[in-house]
Amino acid sequence: MARASQSPAAPRVSPPDLPPVLAPADPGRAVDLIAARLSLTGIADLAHATLEQCTITADADAVDLRGATLLDVDASEMRVASLSLRDANIRRVRVTGGRIGTLDLSTTRIDELALIDVRVDYLNLGAAKGTDLLFSGCSIRTLDMPQAQLTRARFDDCRSGEVDPRGLRAKDVDLRGLDAAAYIDTNGLRGATLSHEQVQLLAPALAAGVGIHVQD
């Protein structure tokens, strides 16, 4: 008898494929960069740029990557007040360490994204379409996922103050490793996987969501 597939399926995340030698490069709007090393400061405008096989470090006020294409990009120790990837296309992107004030991934198309040991004040995944996402060791003060479509997403050893999953369409989304203080709408968790302990803590909100009156 064939073994049933494990559920939820784990994200298929691989490290960015980088060349052994990277050349330093300057940011620019709509630039095409291959095998480049970027060190960003101040306000960096990379909107609609194409970054392939690149590394990024930043100590910046704002990094604008709206509408950009990122393929095999490794970002480390990002200290940025605002990082916008709104409406971008990203594939095999890894962000390790650092602190980001606002990370805007709304309406972004994602294929393999890993955030590891990152502190984020506000993470916006609104209306994003993402496959294979891994969040590990992250502290996310506010996590917004309204109308997002996520497939094979997992949180490991992560914490969040508030999660908004309204309208989330989840397939193989594993929230067992997310210690969240509050969920805005538990109805948005349909299709996600929670631990028994999480369900017990959410029981009053889950009951209210389906119209159950609980009284002793």
Coordinates of C-alpha atoms in Angstrom, one line a residue:
M1 CA 0.0 0.0 0.0
A2 CA 1.4 3.4 -0.9
R3 CA 2.2 5.6 2.0
A4 CA 0.0 8.7 2.4
S5 CA 1.8 11.9 1.8
Q6 CA 2.7 13.8 5.0
S7 CA 0.5 16.8 5.8
P8 CA 1.2 19.6 6.0
A9 CA 3.8 19.3 3.3
A10 CA 7.1 21.0 4.1
P11 CA 8.2 24.0 2.1
R12 CA 10.8 23.2 -0.6
V13 CA 13.3 25.9 0.1
S14 CA 16.9 25.8 -1.2
P15 CA 19.7 28.3 -0.7
P16 CA 20.3 30.9 -3.5
D17 CA 22.6 29.7 -6.2
L18 CA 25.5 32.2 -6.1
P19 CA 28.7 32.4 -8.1
P20 CA 32.1 32.3 -6.3
V21 CA 32.9 35.9 -7.3
L22 CA 30.6 38.9 -7.0
A23 CA 31.4 42.4 -8.2
P24 CA 30.4 45.4 -6.2
A25 CA 27.6 47.4 -7.8
D26 CA 25.5 50.6 -7.2
P27 CA 21.7 50.5 -6.9
G28 CA 19.6 52.1 -9.6
R29 CA 16.1 52.2 -10.8
A30 CA 15.3 49.5 -13.4
V31 CA 18.9 48.4 -13.5
D32 CA 19.8 44.8 -14.5
L33 CA 22.4 43.3 -12.2
I34 CA 24.0 39.8 -12.4
A35 CA 26.5 38.4 -9.9
A36 CA 26.6 41.7 -8.0
R37 CA 27.3 42.6 -4.4
L38 CA 25.1 45.5 -3.1
S39 CA 25.7 47.5 0.1
L40 CA 22.8 49.8 0.5
T41 CA 22.6 53.0 2.6
G42 CA 20.3 56.0 2.9
I43 CA 17.4 55.7 0.4
A44 CA 18.0 53.1 -2.3
D45 CA 15.8 53.1 -5.3
L46 CA 15.8 49.7 -7.1
A47 CA 12.2 49.8 -8.2
H48 CA 11.6 47.6 -11.3
A49 CA 15.2 46.4 -11.2
T50 CA 16.3 42.8 -12.0
L51 CA 18.7 41.2 -9.5
E52 CA 20.1 37.8 -10.4
Q53 CA 22.6 35.9 -8.3
C54 CA 23.3 38.9 -6.0
T55 CA 24.0 39.5 -2.3
I56 CA 22.6 42.5 -0.4
T57 CA 23.5 44.1 2.9
A58 CA 21.9 47.3 4.1
D59 CA 21.9 49.9 6.8
A60 CA 19.3 52.2 5.2
D61 CA 16.3 54.3 5.8
A62 CA 14.4 52.8 2.8
V63 CA 15.0 50.2 0.1
D64 CA 12.5 50.3 -2.8
L65 CA 12.3 47.1 -4.8
R66 CA 8.7 47.6 -6.0
G67 CA 8.0 45.7 -9.1
A68 CA 11.5 44.2 -9.1
T69 CA 12.6 40.7 -10.1
L70 CA 14.8 38.8 -7.7
L71 CA 16.3 35.5 -8.6
D72 CA 18.9 33.7 -6.3
V73 CA 19.4 36.6 -3.9
D74 CA 20.9 36.4 -0.5
A75 CA 20.3 39.3 1.9
S76 CA 22.0 39.4 5.3
E77 CA 21.9 41.7 8.3
M78 CA 19.4 44.0 6.7
R79 CA 18.8 47.0 9.0
V80 CA 16.2 48.9 7.1
A81 CA 13.3 51.1 8.3
S82 CA 11.2 50.3 5.2
L83 CA 11.8 47.5 2.7
S84 CA 9.2 47.4 -0.1
L85 CA 8.9 44.4 -2.5
R86 CA 5.4 45.2 -3.4
D87 CA 4.3 43.6 -6.7
A88 CA 7.7 42.1 -7.1
N89 CA 8.6 38.6 -8.5
I90 CA 11.0 36.7 -6.2
R91 CA 12.5 33.2 -6.5
R92 CA 15.0 31.6 -4.2
V93 CA 15.5 34.6 -1.9
R94 CA 17.0 34.3 1.6
V95 CA 17.0 37.0 4.3
T96 CA 19.2 36.3 7.3
G97 CA 19.5 38.4 10.5
G98 CA 19.0 42.1 11.0
R99 CA 15.9 44.2 11.7
I100 CA 13.3 45.6 9.3
G101 CA 10.7 48.1 10.3
T102 CA 8.2 47.5 7.5
L103 CA 8.6 44.6 5.1
D104 CA 6.0 45.0 2.3
L105 CA 5.4 41.8 0.3
S106 CA 1.9 42.7 -0.7
T107 CA 0.8 41.5 -4.1
T108 CA 4.2 39.9 -4.5
R109 CA 4.6 36.6 -6.4
I110 CA 6.9 34.4 -4.3
D111 CA 8.6 31.1 -5.2
E112 CA 11.0 30.0 -2.4
L113 CA 11.5 32.6 0.3
A114 CA 13.3 32.1 3.6
L115 CA 13.4 34.6 6.5
I116 CA 15.8 33.4 9.2
D117 CA 16.5 35.1 12.6
V118 CA 14.9 38.4 11.4
R119 CA 13.1 41.0 13.5
V120 CA 10.3 42.6 11.7
D121 CA 7.9 45.2 13.1
Y122 CA 5.3 44.9 10.4
L123 CA 5.2 42.2 7.7
N124 CA 2.6 42.7 5.0
L125 CA 1.7 39.7 2.8
G126 CA -1.6 41.1 1.7
A127 CA -2.8 39.5 -1.6
A128 CA 0.6 37.9 -2.1
K129 CA 0.8 34.6 -4.0
G130 CA 3.5 32.5 -2.4
T131 CA 4.7 29.0 -2.7
D132 CA 7.5 27.5 -0.4
L133 CA 8.0 30.0 2.4
L134 CA 10.0 29.4 5.5
F135 CA 10.1 31.6 8.6
S136 CA 12.6 30.5 11.2
G137 CA 13.5 32.1 14.5
C138 CA 11.7 35.4 13.5
S139 CA 10.1 38.0 15.7
I140 CA 7.2 39.6 13.8
R141 CA 5.3 42.2 15.8
T142 CA 2.4 42.5 13.3
L143 CA 1.8 39.9 10.6
D144 CA -0.8 40.8 8.0
M145 CA -2.0 38.2 5.4
P146 CA -5.3 39.4 4.2
Q147 CA -6.4 37.7 0.9
A148 CA -3.0 36.0 0.5
Q149 CA -2.6 32.7 -1.2
L150 CA 0.0 30.6 0.5
T151 CA 1.1 27.1 -0.3
R152 CA 3.7 25.1 1.7
A153 CA 4.5 27.8 4.3
R154 CA 6.0 27.0 7.7
F155 CA 6.9 29.0 10.8
D156 CA 9.6 27.5 13.1
D157 CA 10.3 29.1 16.5
C158 CA 8.6 32.4 15.6
R159 CA 6.7 34.9 17.6
S160 CA 4.1 37.5 16.7
G161 CA 2.0 40.0 18.6
E162 CA -0.9 40.1 16.2
V163 CA -1.8 38.1 13.1
D164 CA -4.4 39.1 10.5
P165 CA -5.4 36.1 8.3
R166 CA -8.6 37.5 6.9
G167 CA -9.4 36.0 3.5
L168 CA -6.2 33.8 3.7
R169 CA -6.3 30.9 1.3
A170 CA -4.0 28.3 2.9
K171 CA -2.7 25.0 1.6
D172 CA 0.0 23.2 3.7
V173 CA 0.4 26.2 5.9
D174 CA 2.0 25.2 9.2
L175 CA 1.5 27.6 12.0
R176 CA 2.5 25.3 14.8
G177 CA 5.8 27.1 15.2
L178 CA 4.2 30.5 15.5
D179 CA 3.6 31.8 19.0
A180 CA 1.0 34.5 18.3
A181 CA -0.6 36.6 21.0
A182 CA -3.8 37.3 19.0
Y183 CA -5.5 36.5 15.7
I184 CA -7.8 39.1 14.2
D185 CA -10.1 36.6 12.6
T186 CA -9.9 32.9 13.3
N187 CA -12.1 32.1 10.3
G188 CA -9.1 33.0 8.1
L189 CA -7.2 30.1 9.5
R190 CA -9.2 27.6 7.5
G191 CA -6.8 25.1 5.9
A192 CA -3.9 26.0 8.2
T193 CA -2.4 23.5 10.7
L194 CA -2.3 24.4 14.4
S195 CA -1.1 22.5 17.5
H196 CA -3.6 21.1 20.1
E197 CA -2.3 23.7 22.5
Q198 CA -2.9 26.5 20.0
V199 CA -6.4 25.3 19.3
Q200 CA -7.2 25.2 23.1
L201 CA -6.0 28.8 23.5
L202 CA -8.1 29.9 20.5
A203 CA -11.2 28.0 21.5
P204 CA -13.2 31.0 22.6
A205 CA -12.4 32.9 19.4
L206 CA -13.1 29.8 17.3
A207 CA -16.4 29.2 19.0
A208 CA -17.5 32.9 18.6
G209 CA -16.5 32.6 14.9
V210 CA -19.0 29.9 14.3
G211 CA -21.7 31.4 16.4
I212 CA -21.4 29.2 19.5
H213 CA -22.4 30.8 22.9
V214 CA -20.2 29.4 25.6
Q215 CA -21.5 29.7 29.2
D216 CA -20.7 28.0 32.5

